[in-house]
């Protein structure tokens, strides 16, 4: 059974504490410069809400950096269009949804700022979380290349990001009839990586500081 989490929304449609990721998304999707974070207990969430997002982010180890203050009163990194230590909203976020590991795997990519689904792959009969994340990142790269976009891609899987960088995967998932579907997709993704170049940054989503990634399936 998934452990209960509490989602603090400091800046969103209706600030407060929410008990599900879906409720948090409802309050933050499409809201410019939304500020939210997940906590393990209600007491922590209440204290964080009262403390404010700046102090809470600082306690979580998000570096404030040294930069000039923008007109909104938020710290802004030069030329980045985002506050220091915050996610770049003009980006794509990807994530995998699974039932078992190995098990049924699906993935999607969304615009980080709005939560709008850009692409999604239907459930694959058998795979792993990391292979699903890998496919999601490569799908995002191919999609953005087609759009001639250098937009940043966020993933919360360090392993999948490493596989993309190395253009190879390291998994114990066997190649057999039950895994043929995902291996066909993985082989195709590897071929794309070896045949294409890209300028997009692939960045680790900071779940501790920013809450669940925008593409999250809410199954934790």
Coordinates of N, CA and C in Angstrom, one line a residue:
X1 N 0.8 -1.2 0.0 CA 0.0 0.0 0.0 C 0.9 1.2 0.0
X2 N 0.6 2.2 -0.9 CA 1.4 3.4 -1.0 C 1.3 4.2 0.3
X3 N 2.4 4.8 0.7 CA 2.4 5.6 1.9 C 1.7 7.0 1.6
X4 N 0.9 7.4 2.6 CA 0.2 8.7 2.4 C 1.1 9.9 2.3
X5 N 1.0 10.7 1.4 CA 1.7 11.9 1.3 C 0.8 13.1 1.4
X6 N 1.4 14.3 1.7 CA 0.7 15.5 1.9 C 1.3 16.6 1.0
X7 N 0.5 17.1 0.1 CA 1.1 18.1 -0.9 C 0.7 19.5 -0.5
X8 N 1.8 20.3 -0.3 CA 1.6 21.7 0.1 C 1.6 22.5 -1.2
X9 N 0.6 23.3 -1.4 CA 0.5 24.3 -2.5 C 0.6 25.7 -1.9
X10 N 1.7 26.3 -2.1 CA 1.9 27.7 -1.6 C 1.3 28.7 -2.6
X11 N 1.6 28.5 -3.9 CA 1.1 29.3 -4.9 C 0.5 28.5 -6.0
X12 N -0.8 28.6 -6.1 CA -1.6 27.8 -7.0 C -3.0 28.4 -7.1
X13 N -3.9 27.7 -7.7 CA -5.3 28.2 -7.8 C -5.9 28.4 -6.4
X14 N -5.8 27.4 -5.6 CA -6.2 27.5 -4.2 C -5.1 26.9 -3.3
X15 N -4.3 27.8 -2.7 CA -3.2 27.3 -1.8 C -3.8 26.5 -0.6
X16 N -3.0 25.5 -0.2 CA -3.4 24.7 0.9 C -2.7 23.4 0.9
X17 N -3.2 22.4 1.7 CA -2.6 21.1 1.8 C -3.6 20.1 1.2
X18 N -3.1 19.2 0.3 CA -3.9 18.3 -0.4 C -3.3 16.9 -0.2
X19 N -4.2 15.9 -0.1 CA -3.8 14.5 0.2 C -3.5 13.6 -1.0
X20 N -3.8 14.1 -2.2 CA -3.5 13.3 -3.4 C -2.8 14.1 -4.4
X21 N -1.9 13.5 -5.2 CA -1.2 14.1 -6.3 C -2.2 14.7 -7.3
X22 N -3.3 14.0 -7.6 CA -4.3 14.5 -8.5 C -4.9 15.9 -8.1
X23 N -5.1 16.0 -6.8 CA -5.7 17.3 -6.2 C -4.6 18.4 -6.4
X24 N -3.4 18.0 -6.1 CA -2.3 19.0 -6.2 C -2.1 19.5 -7.7
X25 N -2.2 18.5 -8.6 CA -2.2 18.9 -10.0 C -3.3 19.8 -10.4
X26 N -4.5 19.6 -9.9 CA -5.6 20.4 -10.2 C -5.4 21.9 -9.8
X27 N -4.7 22.0 -8.7 CA -4.4 23.4 -8.2 C -3.2 24.0 -8.9
X28 N -2.3 23.2 -9.5 CA -1.0 23.8 -10.1 C -0.9 23.8 -11.6
X29 N -1.6 22.9 -12.2 CA -1.5 22.8 -13.7 C -2.0 24.1 -14.3
X30 N -1.2 24.7 -15.2 CA -1.6 25.9 -15.8 C -1.5 27.2 -15.0
X31 N -1.0 27.0 -13.8 CA -0.8 28.2 -12.9 C 0.6 28.7 -13.0
X32 N 0.8 29.9 -13.5 CA 2.2 30.4 -13.7 C 3.0 30.4 -12.4
X33 N 4.2 29.9 -12.4 CA 5.1 29.9 -11.3 C 4.5 29.3 -10.0
X34 N 3.8 28.2 -10.2 CA 3.2 27.4 -9.1 C 4.3 26.9 -8.2
X35 N 4.0 27.0 -6.9 CA 5.0 26.5 -5.9 C 4.3 25.4 -5.1
X36 N 4.9 24.2 -5.1 CA 4.3 23.1 -4.3 C 5.3 22.0 -4.0
X37 N 5.1 21.2 -3.0 CA 6.1 20.2 -2.6 C 5.3 19.1 -1.7
X38 N 5.8 17.9 -1.9 CA 5.2 16.8 -1.1 C 6.0 16.6 0.2
X39 N 5.2 16.2 1.2 CA 5.7 15.9 2.6 C 5.2 14.5 3.0
X40 N 6.0 13.9 3.9 CA 5.6 12.6 4.4 C 4.6 12.6 5.5
X41 N 4.4 13.7 6.2 CA 3.4 13.8 7.3 C 2.6 15.1 7.3
X42 N 1.4 15.0 7.9 CA 0.6 16.2 7.9 C 1.2 17.3 8.7
X43 N 1.9 16.9 9.8 CA 2.5 17.9 10.6 C 3.6 18.7 9.9
X44 N 4.4 18.0 9.1 CA 5.4 18.6 8.3 C 4.8 19.6 7.2
X45 N 3.7 19.1 6.6 CA 3.0 19.9 5.6 C 2.5 21.2 6.2
X46 N 1.9 21.1 7.4 CA 1.3 22.3 8.0 C 2.4 23.3 8.4
X47 N 3.5 22.8 8.9 CA 4.6 23.6 9.2 C 5.2 24.3 8.0
X48 N 5.3 23.5 6.9 CA 5.8 24.1 5.7 C 4.9 25.2 5.1
X49 N 3.6 24.9 5.1 CA 2.6 25.9 4.6 C 2.8 27.2 5.3
X50 N 2.9 27.1 6.7 CA 3.0 28.3 7.5 C 4.3 29.0 7.3
X51 N 5.4 28.2 7.0 CA 6.7 28.8 6.8 C 6.9 29.5 5.5
X52 N 6.1 29.1 4.5 CA 6.2 29.7 3.2 C 7.2 28.9 2.3
X53 N 7.0 29.1 0.9 CA 7.8 28.3 0.0 C 9.3 28.6 0.0
X54 N 9.6 29.9 0.2 CA 11.0 30.3 0.1 C 11.8 29.6 1.2
X55 N 11.3 29.7 2.4 CA 12.0 29.1 3.6 C 12.0 27.6 3.5
X56 N 10.9 27.0 3.0 CA 10.8 25.5 2.8 C 11.7 25.0 1.8
X57 N 11.8 25.7 0.6 CA 12.8 25.3 -0.4 C 14.2 25.4 0.1
X58 N 14.5 26.5 0.9 CA 15.8 26.6 1.4 C 16.2 25.5 2.4
X59 N 15.2 25.0 3.2 CA 15.4 23.9 4.1 C 15.7 22.6 3.4
X60 N 15.1 22.5 2.2 CA 15.2 21.3 1.4 C 16.5 21.3 0.6
X61 N 17.3 22.3 0.7 CA 18.6 22.4 0.1 C 18.6 23.0 -1.3
X62 N 17.5 23.7 -1.6 CA 17.5 24.4 -2.9 C 18.4 25.6 -2.8
X63 N 19.4 25.8 -3.7 CA 20.2 26.9 -3.6 C 19.6 28.1 -4.2
X64 N 19.6 29.2 -3.4 CA 19.0 30.5 -3.9 C 19.9 31.2 -4.9
X65 N 21.1 31.0 -4.8 CA 22.1 31.6 -5.8 C 22.1 33.1 -5.5
X66 N 23.0 33.8 -6.3 CA 23.1 35.3 -6.2 C 22.6 35.9 -7.5
X67 N 21.5 36.5 -7.5 CA 21.0 37.1 -8.7 C 20.1 38.3 -8.4
X68 N 19.8 39.0 -9.4 CA 18.9 40.2 -9.2 C 17.5 39.9 -9.0
X69 N 16.7 40.7 -8.2 CA 15.3 40.4 -8.0 C 14.5 40.9 -9.2
X70 N 13.5 40.1 -9.6 CA 12.7 40.5 -10.7 C 11.6 41.4 -10.2
X71 N 10.8 41.9 -11.2 CA 9.7 42.8 -10.8 C 8.7 42.1 -10.0
X72 N 8.5 40.8 -10.0 CA 7.5 40.1 -9.2 C 8.0 39.9 -7.8
X73 N 9.3 40.3 -7.5 CA 9.8 40.1 -6.2 C 10.5 38.7 -6.0
X74 N 10.5 37.9 -7.1 CA 11.2 36.6 -7.0 C 12.6 36.7 -7.6
X75 N 13.5 35.9 -7.0 CA 14.8 35.9 -7.5 C 14.8 35.3 -8.9
X76 N 15.5 35.9 -9.8 CA 15.5 35.4 -11.2 C 16.9 35.3 -11.7
X77 N 17.3 34.1 -12.3 CA 18.6 33.9 -12.9 C 18.7 34.6 -14.2
X78 N 19.8 35.2 -14.5 CA 20.0 36.0 -15.7 C 19.6 35.2 -16.9
X79 N 18.7 35.6 -17.7 CA 18.3 35.0 -19.0 C 17.6 33.7 -18.9
X80 N 17.4 33.2 -17.7 CA 16.8 31.8 -17.6 C 15.3 31.9 -17.6
X81 N 14.7 33.0 -17.2 CA 13.2 33.0 -17.2 C 12.6 32.3 -16.0
X82 N 13.5 31.9 -15.0 CA 13.0 31.1 -13.9 C 13.8 31.6 -12.6
X83 N 13.2 31.3 -11.5 CA 13.9 31.7 -10.2 C 15.0 30.7 -10.0
X84 N 16.1 31.1 -9.4 CA 17.2 30.2 -9.1 C 16.7 29.1 -8.2
X85 N 17.0 27.8 -8.5 CA 16.6 26.7 -7.7 C 15.2 26.2 -8.1
X86 N 14.6 26.7 -9.1 CA 13.3 26.3 -9.6 C 13.4 25.6 -10.9
X87 N 12.3 24.8 -11.2 CA 12.2 24.1 -12.4 C 12.0 25.1 -13.6
X88 N 12.5 24.8 -14.7 CA 12.3 25.6 -15.9 C 10.9 25.2 -16.5
X89 N 10.0 26.1 -16.4 CA 8.6 25.8 -16.8 C 8.4 25.6 -18.3
X90 N 9.2 26.3 -19.1 CA 9.1 26.1 -20.5 C 9.9 24.9 -20.9
X91 N 9.3 23.7 -20.6 CA 10.0 22.4 -20.8 C 9.0 21.3 -20.9
X92 N 9.6 20.1 -21.2 CA 8.8 18.9 -21.2 C 9.2 18.0 -20.0
X93 N 8.2 17.4 -19.4 CA 8.5 16.5 -18.3 C 7.9 15.1 -18.7
X94 N 8.7 14.1 -18.5 CA 8.3 12.7 -18.8 C 8.3 11.8 -17.6
X95 N 7.4 10.8 -17.6 CA 7.4 9.9 -16.5 C 6.7 8.6 -17.0
X96 N 7.0 7.5 -16.2 CA 6.4 6.2 -16.5 C 5.4 5.8 -15.5
X97 N 4.4 5.0 -16.0 CA 3.4 4.4 -15.1 C 3.6 2.9 -15.2
X98 N 3.6 2.2 -14.1 CA 3.8 0.8 -14.2 C 2.9 0.0 -13.2
X99 N 2.7 -1.2 -13.5 CA 2.0 -2.1 -12.6 C 2.9 -3.4 -12.4
X100 N 3.7 -3.3 -11.4 CA 4.7 -4.3 -11.2 C 6.0 -3.9 -11.9
X101 N 7.1 -4.5 -11.4 CA 8.5 -4.2 -12.0 C 9.3 -5.4 -12.0
X102 N 9.3 -6.2 -13.0 CA 8.7 -5.9 -14.3 C 7.2 -6.1 -14.3
X103 N 6.6 -5.4 -15.2 CA 5.1 -5.5 -15.3 C 4.6 -4.6 -16.5
X104 N 3.4 -4.3 -16.5 CA 2.8 -3.4 -17.5 C 3.4 -2.0 -17.4
X105 N 3.8 -1.5 -18.5 CA 4.5 -0.2 -18.5 C 3.8 0.8 -19.5
X106 N 3.7 2.0 -19.1 CA 3.2 3.1 -20.1 C 4.0 4.3 -19.7
X107 N 4.0 5.3 -20.7 CA 4.7 6.5 -20.4 C 4.0 7.7 -21.1
X108 N 4.4 8.9 -20.6 CA 3.8 10.1 -21.3 C 4.8 11.3 -21.1
X109 N 4.6 12.3 -21.9 CA 5.3 13.5 -21.8 C 4.3 14.7 -21.7
X110 N 4.6 15.7 -20.9 CA 3.7 16.8 -20.7 C 4.4 18.1 -20.7
X111 N 3.8 19.2 -21.1 CA 4.4 20.5 -20.9 C 4.4 20.8 -19.4
X112 N 5.6 21.1 -18.9 CA 5.8 21.3 -17.4 C 4.9 22.5 -16.9
X113 N 4.8 23.5 -17.7 CA 4.1 24.7 -17.2 C 2.6 24.4 -17.1
X114 N 2.0 23.7 -18.0 CA 0.5 23.6 -18.0 C 0.0 22.2 -17.6
X115 N 0.9 21.2 -17.7 CA 0.5 19.8 -17.5 C -0.2 19.2 -18.7
X116 N -0.3 19.9 -19.8 CA -0.9 19.4 -21.0 C -0.1 18.2 -21.6
X117 N -0.8 17.1 -21.8 CA -0.2 15.9 -22.4 C 0.2 16.1 -23.8
X118 N 1.5 15.9 -24.1 CA 2.0 16.1 -25.5 C 2.0 14.8 -26.2
X119 N 2.4 13.8 -25.5 CA 2.4 12.4 -26.1 C 2.2 11.4 -25.0
X120 N 1.7 10.2 -25.4 CA 1.7 9.1 -24.4 C 1.7 7.8 -25.2
X121 N 2.3 6.8 -24.6 CA 2.3 5.5 -25.2 C 1.4 4.6 -24.4
X122 N 0.5 3.9 -25.1 CA -0.4 2.9 -24.4 C 0.4 1.9 -23.6
X123 N -0.3 1.2 -22.7 CA 0.4 0.1 -21.9 C 1.1 -0.9 -22.8
X124 N 2.3 -1.2 -22.3 CA 3.2 -2.3 -22.9 C 3.1 -3.5 -22.0
X125 N 2.9 -4.6 -22.6 CA 2.6 -5.8 -21.8 C 3.6 -6.1 -20.7
X126 N 4.9 -6.0 -20.9 CA 5.8 -6.3 -19.9 C 7.1 -5.5 -20.1
X127 N 7.6 -4.8 -19.1 CA 8.8 -4.0 -19.1 C 9.2 -3.6 -17.7
X128 N 10.1 -2.7 -17.6 CA 10.6 -2.2 -16.3 C 10.4 -0.7 -16.3
X129 N 10.4 -0.1 -15.1 CA 10.3 1.3 -14.9 C 11.4 2.1 -15.6
X130 N 12.6 1.6 -15.5 CA 13.8 2.3 -16.1 C 13.7 2.2 -17.7
X131 N 13.3 1.1 -18.2 CA 13.1 1.0 -19.7 C 12.0 2.0 -20.1
X132 N 10.9 2.1 -19.4 CA 9.8 3.0 -19.7 C 10.3 4.4 -19.7
X133 N 11.1 4.8 -18.7 CA 11.6 6.1 -18.6 C 12.6 6.4 -19.7
X134 N 13.4 5.4 -20.1 CA 14.3 5.6 -21.2 C 13.5 5.9 -22.5
X135 N 12.5 5.1 -22.8 CA 11.7 5.3 -24.0 C 11.0 6.7 -23.9
X136 N 10.6 7.1 -22.8 CA 9.9 8.4 -22.7 C 10.9 9.6 -23.0
X137 N 12.1 9.5 -22.5 CA 13.1 10.5 -22.8 C 13.4 10.6 -24.3
X138 N 13.6 9.4 -24.9 CA 13.9 9.4 -26.4 C 12.8 9.8 -27.2
X139 N 11.6 9.4 -26.8 CA 10.4 9.9 -27.5 C 10.3 11.4 -27.4
X140 N 10.6 12.0 -26.2 CA 10.6 13.5 -26.1 C 11.7 14.1 -27.0
X141 N 12.8 13.5 -27.1 CA 13.9 14.0 -27.9 C 13.5 14.0 -29.4
X142 N 12.9 12.9 -29.8 CA 12.4 12.8 -31.2 C 11.3 13.8 -31.5
X143 N 10.4 13.9 -30.6 CA 9.3 14.9 -30.7 C 9.8 16.3 -30.9
X144 N 10.7 16.7 -30.0 CA 11.2 18.1 -30.0 C 12.1 18.3 -31.3
X145 N 12.8 17.3 -31.7 CA 13.7 17.5 -32.9 C 12.7 17.7 -34.1
X146 N 11.6 17.0 -34.1 CA 10.7 17.2 -35.2 C 10.1 18.6 -35.2
X147 N 10.0 19.2 -34.0 CA 9.5 20.5 -33.9 C 10.6 21.6 -33.9
X148 N 11.8 21.1 -34.1 CA 13.0 22.0 -34.2 C 13.1 22.8 -32.9
X149 N 12.9 22.2 -31.8 CA 12.8 22.8 -30.5 C 14.0 22.4 -29.6
X150 N 14.6 23.3 -28.9 CA 15.7 23.0 -28.0 C 15.2 22.9 -26.5
X151 N 13.9 22.8 -26.3 CA 13.3 22.8 -25.0 C 14.0 21.7 -24.1
X152 N 14.1 22.1 -22.8 CA 14.7 21.2 -21.8 C 13.7 20.0 -21.5
X153 N 14.2 18.9 -21.2 CA 13.5 17.7 -20.9 C 13.8 17.3 -19.4
X154 N 12.7 17.1 -18.6 CA 12.9 16.7 -17.2 C 12.5 15.2 -17.1
X155 N 13.3 14.5 -16.3 CA 13.0 13.1 -16.0 C 13.4 12.9 -14.5
X156 N 12.7 12.0 -13.8 CA 13.2 11.7 -12.4 C 14.0 10.4 -12.3
X157 N 14.4 9.9 -13.5 CA 15.2 8.7 -13.5 C 16.6 8.9 -13.9
X158 N 17.5 8.8 -12.9 CA 19.0 9.0 -13.2 C 19.5 7.9 -14.1
X159 N 18.9 6.7 -13.9 CA 19.4 5.5 -14.7 C 19.0 5.7 -16.1
X160 N 17.8 6.1 -16.4 CA 17.4 6.3 -17.8 C 18.1 7.4 -18.5
X161 N 18.4 8.5 -17.7 CA 19.2 9.6 -18.3 C 20.6 9.1 -18.6
X162 N 21.2 8.2 -17.8 CA 22.5 7.7 -18.1 C 22.5 6.8 -19.3
X163 N 21.4 6.0 -19.5 CA 21.3 5.2 -20.7 C 21.2 6.0 -22.0
X164 N 20.5 7.1 -21.9 CA 20.4 8.0 -23.1 C 21.7 8.6 -23.4
X165 N 22.4 9.0 -22.4 CA 23.8 9.6 -22.6 C 24.7 8.6 -23.2
X166 N 24.7 7.3 -22.7 CA 25.6 6.3 -23.2 C 25.2 5.6 -24.5
X167 N 23.9 5.9 -24.8 CA 23.3 5.2 -26.0 C 23.3 3.7 -25.9
X168 N 23.1 3.2 -24.7 CA 23.0 1.8 -24.4 C 22.2 1.6 -23.1
X169 N 21.5 0.4 -23.0 CA 20.8 0.1 -21.8 C 21.4 -1.1 -21.1
X170 N 21.3 -1.1 -19.8 CA 21.9 -2.2 -18.9 C 20.7 -2.7 -18.0
X171 N 20.1 -3.7 -18.5 CA 18.9 -4.2 -17.7 C 19.0 -5.8 -17.7
X172 N 18.4 -6.3 -16.7 CA 18.3 -7.8 -16.6 C 17.0 -8.4 -17.2
X173 N 16.2 -7.5 -17.8 CA 15.0 -8.0 -18.4 C 15.3 -8.9 -19.6
X174 N 14.9 -10.1 -19.5 CA 15.2 -11.1 -20.6 C 14.5 -10.7 -21.9
X175 N 15.1 -11.2 -23.0 CA 14.5 -11.0 -24.3 C 13.8 -12.4 -24.6
X176 N 12.4 -12.3 -24.5 CA 11.6 -13.5 -24.8 C 10.3 -13.0 -25.4
X177 N 9.4 -14.0 -25.6 CA 8.1 -13.7 -26.2 C 7.3 -12.6 -25.4
X178 N 7.5 -12.7 -24.0 CA 6.7 -11.8 -23.2 C 7.2 -10.4 -23.2
X179 N 8.5 -10.2 -23.6 CA 9.1 -8.9 -23.6 C 9.4 -8.3 -25.0
X180 N 8.9 -9.0 -26.0 CA 9.2 -8.7 -27.3 C 8.8 -7.2 -27.7
X181 N 7.6 -6.8 -27.2 CA 7.1 -5.5 -27.5 C 8.1 -4.4 -27.0
X182 N 8.5 -4.5 -25.7 CA 9.3 -3.4 -25.2 C 10.7 -3.4 -25.8
X183 N 11.2 -4.6 -26.0 CA 12.6 -4.7 -26.6 C 12.6 -4.1 -28.1
X184 N 11.5 -4.3 -28.8 CA 11.4 -3.7 -30.1 C 11.5 -2.2 -30.1
X185 N 10.7 -1.6 -29.1 CA 10.7 -0.2 -28.9 C 12.1 0.3 -28.4
X186 N 12.7 -0.4 -27.5 CA 14.0 0.0 -27.0 C 15.1 -0.1 -28.1
X187 N 15.1 -1.1 -28.9 CA 16.0 -1.2 -30.0 C 15.8 0.0 -31.0
X188 N 14.6 0.3 -31.3 CA 14.3 1.4 -32.2 C 14.8 2.7 -31.6
X189 N 14.6 2.9 -30.3 CA 15.0 4.1 -29.6 C 16.6 4.2 -29.6
X190 N 17.3 3.1 -29.4 CA 18.7 3.1 -29.5 C 19.2 3.5 -30.8
X191 N 18.6 3.0 -31.9 CA 18.9 3.3 -33.2 C 18.7 4.8 -33.5
X192 N 17.6 5.3 -32.9 CA 17.4 6.8 -33.1 C 18.5 7.6 -32.5
X193 N 18.9 7.2 -31.3 CA 20.0 7.9 -30.6 C 21.3 7.9 -31.4
X194 N 21.6 6.7 -31.9 CA 22.9 6.6 -32.7 C 22.9 7.2 -34.0
X195 N 21.7 7.6 -34.5 CA 21.5 8.2 -35.8 C 21.2 9.7 -35.8
X196 N 21.0 10.2 -34.6 CA 20.6 11.6 -34.5 C 21.4 12.4 -33.5
X197 N 21.4 13.7 -33.6 CA 22.0 14.6 -32.6 C 20.9 15.5 -32.1
X198 N 21.2 16.0 -30.9 CA 20.2 16.9 -30.3 C 20.9 17.9 -29.4
X199 N 20.2 19.1 -29.2 CA 20.8 20.1 -28.3 C 20.1 20.2 -27.0
X200 N 19.0 19.5 -26.8 CA 18.2 19.6 -25.6 C 18.9 19.2 -24.4
X201 N 18.7 19.9 -23.3 CA 19.2 19.5 -22.0 C 18.3 18.4 -21.4
X202 N 18.8 17.4 -20.8 CA 18.0 16.4 -20.1 C 18.4 16.5 -18.6
X203 N 17.5 17.0 -17.8 CA 17.7 17.4 -16.5 C 17.0 16.6 -15.5
X204 N 17.6 16.2 -14.4 CA 17.0 15.5 -13.3 C 16.0 16.3 -12.6
X205 N 14.7 15.9 -12.5 CA 13.7 16.6 -11.8 C 13.9 16.5 -10.3
X206 N 13.9 17.6 -9.6 CA 14.2 17.6 -8.1 C 12.9 17.4 -7.4
X207 N 12.6 16.1 -7.2 CA 11.3 15.8 -6.5 C 11.3 16.3 -5.1
X208 N 12.4 16.3 -4.4 CA 12.4 16.8 -3.0 C 12.1 18.2 -2.9
X209 N 12.5 19.0 -3.8 CA 12.3 20.5 -3.8 C 11.0 20.9 -4.5
X210 N 10.6 20.2 -5.6 CA 9.5 20.6 -6.4 C 8.3 19.8 -6.3
X211 N 8.3 18.7 -5.6 CA 7.1 17.8 -5.6 C 7.2 16.8 -6.7
X212 N 6.2 16.0 -6.9 CA 6.2 15.0 -8.0 C 6.3 15.7 -9.4
X213 N 7.0 15.0 -10.3 CA 7.1 15.5 -11.6 C 5.8 15.7 -12.3
X214 N 5.6 16.7 -13.1 CA 4.3 17.0 -13.7 C 3.7 15.8 -14.5
X215 N 4.5 14.9 -15.0 CA 4.0 13.8 -15.8 C 3.6 12.6 -14.9
X216 N 3.7 12.8 -13.6 CA 3.5 11.6 -12.7 C 2.2 11.0 -12.9
X217 N 2.1 9.7 -12.8 CA 0.8 9.0 -12.9 C 0.1 8.9 -11.6
X218 N 0.7 9.3 -10.5 CA 0.0 9.3 -9.2 C -0.3 7.9 -8.6
X219 N 0.7 7.0 -8.9 CA 0.5 5.6 -8.4 C 1.4 5.2 -7.3
X220 N 2.1 6.2 -6.7 CA 3.1 5.9 -5.7 C 2.3 5.6 -4.4

